[in-house]
Amino acid sequence: MKCPKCNKEIGHVDIESDYGSSSVGYLKGNKIVEYEMVEGAVGDEFSEIISIECPECSKDISDSVEK
Ligand SMILES: [Zn+2]
């Protein structure tokens, strides 16, 4: 998908969740199809996603991405 803010083609997003953990979400279209924990992993599922950011411009684009 193209980032709605900076208009660059992105294949993954940076995800912050409530335990302070971050992960990478890989995209197919605008849908996240796979998650990869980067740091602070707590179990294999996060309870709540706080923000989904474009890796290019770091803007929160959670409204444009399907979780
Ligand atoms: Zn962007």
Coordinates of C-alpha atoms and ligand atoms in Angstrom, one line a residue:
M1 CA 0.0 0.0 0.0
K2 CA 1.0 3.6 -0.3
C3 CA 1.3 5.6 2.9
P4 CA -1.6 8.2 3.0
K5 CA 0.7 10.7 4.6
C6 CA 4.0 10.6 2.6
N7 CA 2.6 8.6 -0.3
K8 CA 5.6 6.2 -0.3
E9 CA 5.0 2.5 -1.1
I10 CA 5.3 0.6 2.2
G11 CA 5.4 -3.2 2.7
H12 CA 5.4 -3.1 6.5
V13 CA 4.4 -0.9 9.4
D14 CA 5.8 -0.2 12.8
I15 CA 3.4 -1.2 15.6
E16 CA 3.5 0.0 19.2
S17 CA 1.4 -1.9 21.7
D18 CA 0.4 -1.1 25.3
Y19 CA 3.2 -3.1 27.1
G20 CA 5.7 -0.8 25.4
S21 CA 6.6 -3.6 23.0
S22 CA 7.1 -2.9 19.4
S23 CA 6.7 -5.1 16.4
V24 CA 6.6 -5.1 12.7
G25 CA 3.4 -5.8 10.7
Y26 CA 3.8 -7.0 7.2
L27 CA 1.2 -5.8 4.8
K28 CA -0.8 -7.3 2.0
G29 CA -2.7 -4.4 0.5
N30 CA -3.7 -2.4 3.5
K31 CA -4.2 -5.4 5.7
I32 CA -1.6 -6.7 8.2
V33 CA -1.1 -10.3 7.5
E34 CA 1.9 -11.1 9.7
Y35 CA 3.4 -9.8 12.9
E36 CA 7.0 -10.0 14.0
M37 CA 8.0 -9.0 17.6
V38 CA 11.0 -6.7 17.7
E39 CA 11.3 -6.0 21.4
G40 CA 9.5 -6.3 24.7
A41 CA 7.5 -9.3 23.6
V42 CA 4.9 -10.5 26.1
G43 CA 3.4 -13.7 24.9
D44 CA 2.5 -14.1 21.3
E45 CA -0.4 -11.7 21.2
F46 CA -0.6 -8.1 22.2
S47 CA -3.6 -6.9 24.1
E48 CA -3.9 -3.5 22.5
I49 CA -2.3 -1.7 19.6
I50 CA -1.6 1.9 20.4
S51 CA -0.2 3.1 17.1
I52 CA 0.6 1.9 13.7
E53 CA 3.3 4.0 12.0
C54 CA 4.7 4.3 8.6
P55 CA 8.3 3.3 8.6
E56 CA 9.2 6.1 6.1
C57 CA 7.6 9.2 7.8
S58 CA 6.7 7.8 11.3
K59 CA 3.1 9.1 11.0
D60 CA 0.4 7.2 12.7
I61 CA -1.6 5.6 9.9
S62 CA -3.7 3.2 12.0
D63 CA -6.9 4.6 10.4
S64 CA -5.7 3.4 7.0
V65 CA -4.5 -0.1 8.0
E66 CA -6.7 -3.2 8.7
K67 CA -5.6 -5.0 11.8
Ligands
ZN1 ZN 4.6 7.6 5.3

